[in-house]
């Protein structure tokens, strides 16, 4: 029997603009008290052909945790479009949510991400050079700001669809009270 059972992972704000943060509400139960932290990661696959374009959007440690039911929201900034090949900005890619205990991954949830223009005319006649026309809203971190960008990226919507959920053997441990809300 596993020490940790993931009871639900809900994608919040789906679909959403490309430039919006990702948000996942994660619920789980702990059947045995755990001493060490769990590491949750959110990874955006920037290219199916080359792992160097993958972006680690967030990595958080949560722990230790006692027996009980828990829920928290994992929020991550969107991927940096300047680190995605131009031909891979629009279209389908993958987002991976993983959880590890003591360096050993025991959960992997995969989502298809479909990035497409929200505007019908742009879908029919996409710009010839996408990257030079990608705007960044004022709320993005400074390193993502670019004076050469315009409002095209705000017209790109992403839609997530669950593709796989792989729960591997659990180990014994878990969670930080400031990041987790105890339920029930």
mmCIF file with all atom_site columns, C-alpha atoms in Angstrom:
data_model
loop_
_atom_site.group_PDB
_atom_site.id
_atom_site.type_symbol
_atom_site.label_atom_id
_atom_site.label_alt_id
_atom_site.label_comp_id
_atom_site.label_asym_id
_atom_site.label_entity_id
_atom_site.label_seq_id
_atom_site.pdbx_PDB_ins_code
_atom_site.Cartn_x
_atom_site.Cartn_y
_atom_site.Cartn_z
_atom_site.occupancy
_atom_site.B_iso_or_equiv
_atom_site.pdbx_formal_charge
_atom_site.auth_seq_id
_atom_site.auth_comp_id
_atom_site.auth_asym_id
_atom_site.auth_atom_id
_atom_site.pdbx_PDB_model_num
ATOM 1   C CA . UNK A 1 1   ? 0.000   0.000  0.000   1.00 0.00 ? 1   UNK A CA 1
ATOM 2   C CA . UNK A 1 2   ? 1.246   3.497  -0.824  1.00 0.00 ? 2   UNK A CA 1
ATOM 3   C CA . UNK A 1 3   ? 2.028   6.049  1.855   1.00 0.00 ? 3   UNK A CA 1
ATOM 4   C CA . UNK A 1 4   ? 0.701   8.809  -0.428  1.00 0.00 ? 4   UNK A CA 1
ATOM 5   C CA . UNK A 1 5   ? -2.332  8.614  -2.697  1.00 0.00 ? 5   UNK A CA 1
ATOM 6   C CA . UNK A 1 6   ? -3.063  11.422 -5.117  1.00 0.00 ? 6   UNK A CA 1
ATOM 7   C CA . UNK A 1 7   ? -6.837  11.844 -5.013  1.00 0.00 ? 7   UNK A CA 1
ATOM 8   C CA . UNK A 1 8   ? -7.240  14.639 -7.576  1.00 0.00 ? 8   UNK A CA 1
ATOM 9   C CA . UNK A 1 9   ? -5.329  17.007 -9.819  1.00 0.00 ? 9   UNK A CA 1
ATOM 10  C CA . UNK A 1 10  ? -7.499  19.793 -11.248 1.00 0.00 ? 10  UNK A CA 1
ATOM 11  C CA . UNK A 1 11  ? -6.318  22.223 -13.911 1.00 0.00 ? 11  UNK A CA 1
ATOM 12  C CA . UNK A 1 12  ? -7.554  25.697 -12.985 1.00 0.00 ? 12  UNK A CA 1
ATOM 13  C CA . UNK A 1 13  ? -8.217  28.386 -15.616 1.00 0.00 ? 13  UNK A CA 1
ATOM 14  C CA . UNK A 1 14  ? -8.407  26.092 -18.633 1.00 0.00 ? 14  UNK A CA 1
ATOM 15  C CA . UNK A 1 15  ? -8.340  27.239 -21.391 1.00 0.00 ? 15  UNK A CA 1
ATOM 16  C CA . UNK A 1 16  ? -6.235  30.313 -20.666 1.00 0.00 ? 16  UNK A CA 1
ATOM 17  C CA . UNK A 1 17  ? -4.049  32.821 -22.505 1.00 0.00 ? 17  UNK A CA 1
ATOM 18  C CA . UNK A 1 18  ? -0.516  31.582 -23.203 1.00 0.00 ? 18  UNK A CA 1
ATOM 19  C CA . UNK A 1 19  ? 0.904   34.350 -21.003 1.00 0.00 ? 19  UNK A CA 1
ATOM 20  C CA . UNK A 1 20  ? -1.164  33.344 -17.935 1.00 0.00 ? 20  UNK A CA 1
ATOM 21  C CA . UNK A 1 21  ? 0.306   31.327 -15.061 1.00 0.00 ? 21  UNK A CA 1
ATOM 22  C CA . UNK A 1 22  ? -0.444  27.609 -14.866 1.00 0.00 ? 22  UNK A CA 1
ATOM 23  C CA . UNK A 1 23  ? -2.445  26.591 -11.786 1.00 0.00 ? 23  UNK A CA 1
ATOM 24  C CA . UNK A 1 24  ? -3.120  23.076 -10.529 1.00 0.00 ? 24  UNK A CA 1
ATOM 25  C CA . UNK A 1 25  ? -5.119  22.181 -7.440  1.00 0.00 ? 25  UNK A CA 1
ATOM 26  C CA . UNK A 1 26  ? -3.551  19.008 -6.076  1.00 0.00 ? 26  UNK A CA 1
ATOM 27  C CA . UNK A 1 27  ? -5.324  16.838 -3.483  1.00 0.00 ? 27  UNK A CA 1
ATOM 28  C CA . UNK A 1 28  ? -3.817  13.822 -1.782  1.00 0.00 ? 28  UNK A CA 1
ATOM 29  C CA . UNK A 1 29  ? -3.983  11.692 1.314   1.00 0.00 ? 29  UNK A CA 1
ATOM 30  C CA . UNK A 1 30  ? -1.131  10.600 3.532   1.00 0.00 ? 30  UNK A CA 1
ATOM 31  C CA . UNK A 1 31  ? -1.607  7.150  5.093   1.00 0.00 ? 31  UNK A CA 1
ATOM 32  C CA . UNK A 1 32  ? 1.676   7.125  7.074   1.00 0.00 ? 32  UNK A CA 1
ATOM 33  C CA . UNK A 1 33  ? 3.513   10.066 8.631   1.00 0.00 ? 33  UNK A CA 1
ATOM 34  C CA . UNK A 1 34  ? 6.418   11.185 6.477   1.00 0.00 ? 34  UNK A CA 1
ATOM 35  C CA . UNK A 1 35  ? 9.697   12.830 7.479   1.00 0.00 ? 35  UNK A CA 1
ATOM 36  C CA . UNK A 1 36  ? 11.127  14.249 4.253   1.00 0.00 ? 36  UNK A CA 1
ATOM 37  C CA . UNK A 1 37  ? 9.802   16.674 1.659   1.00 0.00 ? 37  UNK A CA 1
ATOM 38  C CA . UNK A 1 38  ? 7.998   15.869 -1.540  1.00 0.00 ? 38  UNK A CA 1
ATOM 39  C CA . UNK A 1 39  ? 9.295   17.652 -4.617  1.00 0.00 ? 39  UNK A CA 1
ATOM 40  C CA . UNK A 1 40  ? 6.654   18.783 -7.109  1.00 0.00 ? 40  UNK A CA 1
ATOM 41  C CA . UNK A 1 41  ? 7.794   19.906 -10.577 1.00 0.00 ? 41  UNK A CA 1
ATOM 42  C CA . UNK A 1 42  ? 6.011   21.386 -13.566 1.00 0.00 ? 42  UNK A CA 1
ATOM 43  C CA . UNK A 1 43  ? 7.882   20.955 -16.864 1.00 0.00 ? 43  UNK A CA 1
ATOM 44  C CA . UNK A 1 44  ? 6.931   22.482 -20.233 1.00 0.00 ? 44  UNK A CA 1
ATOM 45  C CA . UNK A 1 45  ? 8.176   20.418 -23.194 1.00 0.00 ? 45  UNK A CA 1
ATOM 46  C CA . UNK A 1 46  ? 9.396   23.027 -25.677 1.00 0.00 ? 46  UNK A CA 1
ATOM 47  C CA . UNK A 1 47  ? 10.223  20.582 -28.473 1.00 0.00 ? 47  UNK A CA 1
ATOM 48  C CA . UNK A 1 48  ? 9.392   16.936 -29.092 1.00 0.00 ? 48  UNK A CA 1
ATOM 49  C CA . UNK A 1 49  ? 12.789  16.454 -30.746 1.00 0.00 ? 49  UNK A CA 1
ATOM 50  C CA . UNK A 1 50  ? 15.138  18.144 -28.276 1.00 0.00 ? 50  UNK A CA 1
ATOM 51  C CA . UNK A 1 51  ? 15.062  18.094 -24.443 1.00 0.00 ? 51  UNK A CA 1
ATOM 52  C CA . UNK A 1 52  ? 17.226  21.211 -24.259 1.00 0.00 ? 52  UNK A CA 1
ATOM 53  C CA . UNK A 1 53  ? 14.089  23.249 -25.017 1.00 0.00 ? 53  UNK A CA 1
ATOM 54  C CA . UNK A 1 54  ? 12.253  21.850 -21.969 1.00 0.00 ? 54  UNK A CA 1
ATOM 55  C CA . UNK A 1 55  ? 11.573  24.465 -19.296 1.00 0.00 ? 55  UNK A CA 1
ATOM 56  C CA . UNK A 1 56  ? 11.262  23.764 -15.593 1.00 0.00 ? 56  UNK A CA 1
ATOM 57  C CA . UNK A 1 57  ? 8.420   26.149 -14.749 1.00 0.00 ? 57  UNK A CA 1
ATOM 58  C CA . UNK A 1 58  ? 8.267   25.406 -11.029 1.00 0.00 ? 58  UNK A CA 1
ATOM 59  C CA . UNK A 1 59  ? 9.839   23.184 -8.404  1.00 0.00 ? 59  UNK A CA 1
ATOM 60  C CA . UNK A 1 60  ? 8.540   23.243 -4.825  1.00 0.00 ? 60  UNK A CA 1
ATOM 61  C CA . UNK A 1 61  ? 9.320   21.219 -1.737  1.00 0.00 ? 61  UNK A CA 1
ATOM 62  C CA . UNK A 1 62  ? 6.422   20.308 0.531   1.00 0.00 ? 62  UNK A CA 1
ATOM 63  C CA . UNK A 1 63  ? 6.932   18.487 3.813   1.00 0.00 ? 63  UNK A CA 1
ATOM 64  C CA . UNK A 1 64  ? 7.003   16.875 6.290   1.00 0.00 ? 64  UNK A CA 1
ATOM 65  C CA . UNK A 1 65  ? 3.379   15.740 6.587   1.00 0.00 ? 65  UNK A CA 1
ATOM 66  C CA . UNK A 1 66  ? 1.325   13.726 9.030   1.00 0.00 ? 66  UNK A CA 1
ATOM 67  C CA . UNK A 1 67  ? -1.504  11.306 8.361   1.00 0.00 ? 67  UNK A CA 1
ATOM 68  C CA . UNK A 1 68  ? -4.461  13.125 6.776   1.00 0.00 ? 68  UNK A CA 1
ATOM 69  C CA . UNK A 1 69  ? -5.947  14.706 3.660   1.00 0.00 ? 69  UNK A CA 1
ATOM 70  C CA . UNK A 1 70  ? -4.247  17.679 2.027   1.00 0.00 ? 70  UNK A CA 1
ATOM 71  C CA . UNK A 1 71  ? -4.833  20.137 -0.793  1.00 0.00 ? 71  UNK A CA 1
ATOM 72  C CA . UNK A 1 72  ? -2.720  22.932 -2.282  1.00 0.00 ? 72  UNK A CA 1
ATOM 73  C CA . UNK A 1 73  ? -2.502  25.016 -5.447  1.00 0.00 ? 73  UNK A CA 1
ATOM 74  C CA . UNK A 1 74  ? 0.697   24.781 -7.460  1.00 0.00 ? 74  UNK A CA 1
ATOM 75  C CA . UNK A 1 75  ? 1.147   27.924 -9.545  1.00 0.00 ? 75  UNK A CA 1
ATOM 76  C CA . UNK A 1 76  ? 3.862   28.429 -12.158 1.00 0.00 ? 76  UNK A CA 1
ATOM 77  C CA . UNK A 1 77  ? 4.776   31.200 -14.554 1.00 0.00 ? 77  UNK A CA 1
ATOM 78  C CA . UNK A 1 78  ? 4.127   30.448 -18.233 1.00 0.00 ? 78  UNK A CA 1
ATOM 79  C CA . UNK A 1 79  ? 7.028   29.267 -20.390 1.00 0.00 ? 79  UNK A CA 1
ATOM 80  C CA . UNK A 1 80  ? 9.456   31.854 -21.744 1.00 0.00 ? 80  UNK A CA 1
ATOM 81  C CA . UNK A 1 81  ? 8.559   32.071 -25.469 1.00 0.00 ? 81  UNK A CA 1
ATOM 82  C CA . UNK A 1 82  ? 12.091  33.215 -26.337 1.00 0.00 ? 82  UNK A CA 1
ATOM 83  C CA . UNK A 1 83  ? 13.306  29.753 -25.227 1.00 0.00 ? 83  UNK A CA 1
ATOM 84  C CA . UNK A 1 84  ? 10.906  27.927 -27.581 1.00 0.00 ? 84  UNK A CA 1
ATOM 85  C CA . UNK A 1 85  ? 11.771  27.379 -31.225 1.00 0.00 ? 85  UNK A CA 1
ATOM 86  C CA . UNK A 1 86  ? 9.634   29.541 -33.476 1.00 0.00 ? 86  UNK A CA 1
ATOM 87  C CA . UNK A 1 87  ? 8.091   26.527 -35.234 1.00 0.00 ? 87  UNK A CA 1
ATOM 88  C CA . UNK A 1 88  ? 7.056   25.025 -31.867 1.00 0.00 ? 88  UNK A CA 1
ATOM 89  C CA . UNK A 1 89  ? 5.219   28.034 -30.366 1.00 0.00 ? 89  UNK A CA 1
ATOM 90  C CA . UNK A 1 90  ? 1.885   27.264 -32.053 1.00 0.00 ? 90  UNK A CA 1
ATOM 91  C CA . UNK A 1 91  ? 0.619   23.686 -31.970 1.00 0.00 ? 91  UNK A CA 1
ATOM 92  C CA . UNK A 1 92  ? 0.538   20.765 -29.567 1.00 0.00 ? 92  UNK A CA 1
ATOM 93  C CA . UNK A 1 93  ? 3.124   20.060 -26.887 1.00 0.00 ? 93  UNK A CA 1
ATOM 94  C CA . UNK A 1 94  ? 3.202   18.414 -23.456 1.00 0.00 ? 94  UNK A CA 1
ATOM 95  C CA . UNK A 1 95  ? 3.191   19.654 -19.857 1.00 0.00 ? 95  UNK A CA 1
ATOM 96  C CA . UNK A 1 96  ? 4.422   17.265 -17.141 1.00 0.00 ? 96  UNK A CA 1
ATOM 97  C CA . UNK A 1 97  ? 3.530   17.401 -13.455 1.00 0.00 ? 97  UNK A CA 1
ATOM 98  C CA . UNK A 1 98  ? 5.814   15.168 -11.399 1.00 0.00 ? 98  UNK A CA 1
ATOM 99  C CA . UNK A 1 99  ? 6.247   14.343 -7.736  1.00 0.00 ? 99  UNK A CA 1
ATOM 100 C CA . UNK A 1 100 ? 9.338   12.808 -6.158  1.00 0.00 ? 100 UNK A CA 1
ATOM 101 C CA . UNK A 1 101 ? 10.251  11.601 -2.718  1.00 0.00 ? 101 UNK A CA 1
ATOM 102 C CA . UNK A 1 102 ? 13.898  11.349 -1.704  1.00 0.00 ? 102 UNK A CA 1
ATOM 103 C CA . UNK A 1 103 ? 14.931  11.877 -5.333  1.00 0.00 ? 103 UNK A CA 1
ATOM 104 C CA . UNK A 1 104 ? 12.703  9.087  -6.653  1.00 0.00 ? 104 UNK A CA 1
ATOM 105 C CA . UNK A 1 105 ? 9.822   10.085 -8.927  1.00 0.00 ? 105 UNK A CA 1
ATOM 106 C CA . UNK A 1 106 ? 6.595   8.277  -8.027  1.00 0.00 ? 106 UNK A CA 1
ATOM 107 C CA . UNK A 1 107 ? 4.001   10.342 -9.900  1.00 0.00 ? 107 UNK A CA 1
ATOM 108 C CA . UNK A 1 108 ? 3.892   11.698 -13.445 1.00 0.00 ? 108 UNK A CA 1
ATOM 109 C CA . UNK A 1 109 ? 0.810   13.340 -14.903 1.00 0.00 ? 109 UNK A CA 1
ATOM 110 C CA . UNK A 1 110 ? 1.001   14.389 -18.557 1.00 0.00 ? 110 UNK A CA 1
ATOM 111 C CA . UNK A 1 111 ? -1.169  16.928 -20.343 1.00 0.00 ? 111 UNK A CA 1
ATOM 112 C CA . UNK A 1 112 ? -1.422  17.785 -24.013 1.00 0.00 ? 112 UNK A CA 1
ATOM 113 C CA . UNK A 1 113 ? -1.155  21.547 -24.423 1.00 0.00 ? 113 UNK A CA 1
ATOM 114 C CA . UNK A 1 114 ? -2.664  23.006 -27.587 1.00 0.00 ? 114 UNK A CA 1
ATOM 115 C CA . UNK A 1 115 ? -1.398  26.535 -28.233 1.00 0.00 ? 115 UNK A CA 1
ATOM 116 C CA . UNK A 1 116 ? -3.379  28.261 -30.952 1.00 0.00 ? 116 UNK A CA 1
ATOM 117 C CA . UNK A 1 117 ? -4.446  31.755 -31.930 1.00 0.00 ? 117 UNK A CA 1
ATOM 118 C CA . UNK A 1 118 ? -7.700  32.909 -30.373 1.00 0.00 ? 118 UNK A CA 1
ATOM 119 C CA . UNK A 1 119 ? -8.432  34.957 -33.503 1.00 0.00 ? 119 UNK A CA 1
ATOM 120 C CA . UNK A 1 120 ? -9.879  33.097 -36.521 1.00 0.00 ? 120 UNK A CA 1
ATOM 121 C CA . UNK A 1 121 ? -8.064  35.334 -39.024 1.00 0.00 ? 121 UNK A CA 1
ATOM 122 C CA . UNK A 1 122 ? -4.695  34.625 -37.369 1.00 0.00 ? 122 UNK A CA 1
ATOM 123 C CA . UNK A 1 123 ? -5.427  30.877 -37.428 1.00 0.00 ? 123 UNK A CA 1
ATOM 124 C CA . UNK A 1 124 ? -6.118  31.074 -41.171 1.00 0.00 ? 124 UNK A CA 1
ATOM 125 C CA . UNK A 1 125 ? -3.242  33.462 -41.954 1.00 0.00 ? 125 UNK A CA 1
ATOM 126 C CA . UNK A 1 126 ? -0.591  33.163 -39.211 1.00 0.00 ? 126 UNK A CA 1
ATOM 127 C CA . UNK A 1 127 ? 2.231   35.717 -39.165 1.00 0.00 ? 127 UNK A CA 1
ATOM 128 C CA . UNK A 1 128 ? 5.366   34.645 -40.998 1.00 0.00 ? 128 UNK A CA 1
ATOM 129 C CA . UNK A 1 129 ? 7.644   35.498 -38.062 1.00 0.00 ? 129 UNK A CA 1
ATOM 130 C CA . UNK A 1 130 ? 6.004   34.563 -34.758 1.00 0.00 ? 130 UNK A CA 1
ATOM 131 C CA . UNK A 1 131 ? 8.787   35.253 -32.257 1.00 0.00 ? 131 UNK A CA 1
ATOM 132 C CA . UNK A 1 132 ? 9.332   38.875 -33.247 1.00 0.00 ? 132 UNK A CA 1
ATOM 133 C CA . UNK A 1 133 ? 5.640   39.547 -32.664 1.00 0.00 ? 133 UNK A CA 1
ATOM 134 C CA . UNK A 1 134 ? 5.174   37.930 -29.256 1.00 0.00 ? 134 UNK A CA 1
ATOM 135 C CA . UNK A 1 135 ? 4.151   40.496 -26.648 1.00 0.00 ? 135 UNK A CA 1
ATOM 136 C CA . UNK A 1 136 ? 4.700   40.169 -22.935 1.00 0.00 ? 136 UNK A CA 1
ATOM 137 C CA . UNK A 1 137 ? 2.136   41.614 -20.537 1.00 0.00 ? 137 UNK A CA 1
ATOM 138 C CA . UNK A 1 138 ? 3.347   43.977 -17.829 1.00 0.00 ? 138 UNK A CA 1
ATOM 139 C CA . UNK A 1 139 ? 2.814   41.301 -15.176 1.00 0.00 ? 139 UNK A CA 1
ATOM 140 C CA . UNK A 1 140 ? 5.563   39.049 -16.538 1.00 0.00 ? 140 UNK A CA 1
ATOM 141 C CA . UNK A 1 141 ? 9.015   39.060 -14.914 1.00 0.00 ? 141 UNK A CA 1
ATOM 142 C CA . UNK A 1 142 ? 11.484  41.626 -16.307 1.00 0.00 ? 142 UNK A CA 1
ATOM 143 C CA . UNK A 1 143 ? 13.651  39.015 -18.028 1.00 0.00 ? 143 UNK A CA 1
ATOM 144 C CA . UNK A 1 144 ? 10.684  38.171 -20.302 1.00 0.00 ? 144 UNK A CA 1
ATOM 145 C CA . UNK A 1 145 ? 10.051  41.760 -21.400 1.00 0.00 ? 145 UNK A CA 1
ATOM 146 C CA . UNK A 1 146 ? 11.053  42.664 -24.968 1.00 0.00 ? 146 UNK A CA 1
ATOM 147 C CA . UNK A 1 147 ? 10.503  46.045 -26.633 1.00 0.00 ? 147 UNK A CA 1
ATOM 148 C CA . UNK A 1 148 ? 10.213  44.425 -30.087 1.00 0.00 ? 148 UNK A CA 1
ATOM 149 C CA . UNK A 1 149 ? 7.059   42.507 -29.146 1.00 0.00 ? 149 UNK A CA 1
ATOM 150 C CA . UNK A 1 150 ? 3.431   43.469 -29.836 1.00 0.00 ? 150 UNK A CA 1
ATOM 151 C CA . UNK A 1 151 ? 0.020   42.094 -28.803 1.00 0.00 ? 151 UNK A CA 1
ATOM 152 C CA . UNK A 1 152 ? 0.028   38.858 -30.820 1.00 0.00 ? 152 UNK A CA 1
ATOM 153 C CA . UNK A 1 153 ? 0.967   36.521 -27.948 1.00 0.00 ? 153 UNK A CA 1
ATOM 154 C CA . UNK A 1 154 ? -1.977  37.719 -25.880 1.00 0.00 ? 154 UNK A CA 1
ATOM 155 C CA . UNK A 1 155 ? -4.155  36.268 -28.651 1.00 0.00 ? 155 UNK A CA 1
ATOM 156 C CA . UNK A 1 156 ? -2.670  32.784 -28.221 1.00 0.00 ? 156 UNK A CA 1
ATOM 157 C CA . UNK A 1 157 ? -4.772  30.470 -26.032 1.00 0.00 ? 157 UNK A CA 1
ATOM 158 C CA . UNK A 1 158 ? -3.628  27.241 -24.470 1.00 0.00 ? 158 UNK A CA 1
ATOM 159 C CA . UNK A 1 159 ? -5.907  24.314 -23.698 1.00 0.00 ? 159 UNK A CA 1
ATOM 160 C CA . UNK A 1 160 ? -4.798  21.369 -21.550 1.00 0.00 ? 160 UNK A CA 1
ATOM 161 C CA . UNK A 1 161 ? -6.056  17.808 -21.880 1.00 0.00 ? 161 UNK A CA 1
ATOM 162 C CA . UNK A 1 162 ? -4.977  14.918 -19.613 1.00 0.00 ? 162 UNK A CA 1
ATOM 163 C CA . UNK A 1 163 ? -2.986  12.289 -21.515 1.00 0.00 ? 163 UNK A CA 1
ATOM 164 C CA . UNK A 1 164 ? -1.459  10.089 -18.852 1.00 0.00 ? 164 UNK A CA 1
ATOM 165 C CA . UNK A 1 165 ? -1.301  9.510  -15.142 1.00 0.00 ? 165 UNK A CA 1
ATOM 166 C CA . UNK A 1 166 ? 1.439   7.238  -13.940 1.00 0.00 ? 166 UNK A CA 1
ATOM 167 C CA . UNK A 1 167 ? 1.525   6.536  -10.230 1.00 0.00 ? 167 UNK A CA 1
ATOM 168 C CA . UNK A 1 168 ? 4.621   4.554  -9.370  1.00 0.00 ? 168 UNK A CA 1
ATOM 169 C CA . UNK A 1 169 ? 5.464   2.860  -6.086  1.00 0.00 ? 169 UNK A CA 1
ATOM 170 C CA . UNK A 1 170 ? 5.218   5.258  -3.213  1.00 0.00 ? 170 UNK A CA 1
ATOM 171 C CA . UNK A 1 171 ? 7.806   5.806  -0.544  1.00 0.00 ? 171 UNK A CA 1
ATOM 172 C CA . UNK A 1 172 ? 7.420   6.946  3.060   1.00 0.00 ? 172 UNK A CA 1
ATOM 173 C CA . UNK A 1 173 ? 7.333   10.773 3.380   1.00 0.00 ? 173 UNK A CA 1
ATOM 174 C CA . UNK A 1 174 ? 5.760   14.363 2.703   1.00 0.00 ? 174 UNK A CA 1
ATOM 175 C CA . UNK A 1 175 ? 4.662   18.350 3.151   1.00 0.00 ? 175 UNK A CA 1
ATOM 176 C CA . UNK A 1 176 ? 5.163   22.058 4.300   1.00 0.00 ? 176 UNK A CA 1
ATOM 177 C CA . UNK A 1 177 ? 2.292   23.547 6.343   1.00 0.00 ? 177 UNK A CA 1
ATOM 178 C CA . UNK A 1 178 ? 2.665   27.020 4.799   1.00 0.00 ? 178 UNK A CA 1
ATOM 179 C CA . UNK A 1 179 ? 2.063   25.622 1.299   1.00 0.00 ? 179 UNK A CA 1
ATOM 180 C CA . UNK A 1 180 ? -0.618  23.088 2.093   1.00 0.00 ? 180 UNK A CA 1
ATOM 181 C CA . UNK A 1 181 ? -4.164  23.382 3.345   1.00 0.00 ? 181 UNK A CA 1
ATOM 182 C CA . UNK A 1 182 ? -5.310  20.475 5.484   1.00 0.00 ? 182 UNK A CA 1
ATOM 183 C CA . UNK A 1 183 ? -8.791  19.290 4.501   1.00 0.00 ? 183 UNK A CA 1
ATOM 184 C CA . UNK A 1 184 ? -11.274 17.102 6.311   1.00 0.00 ? 184 UNK A CA 1
#
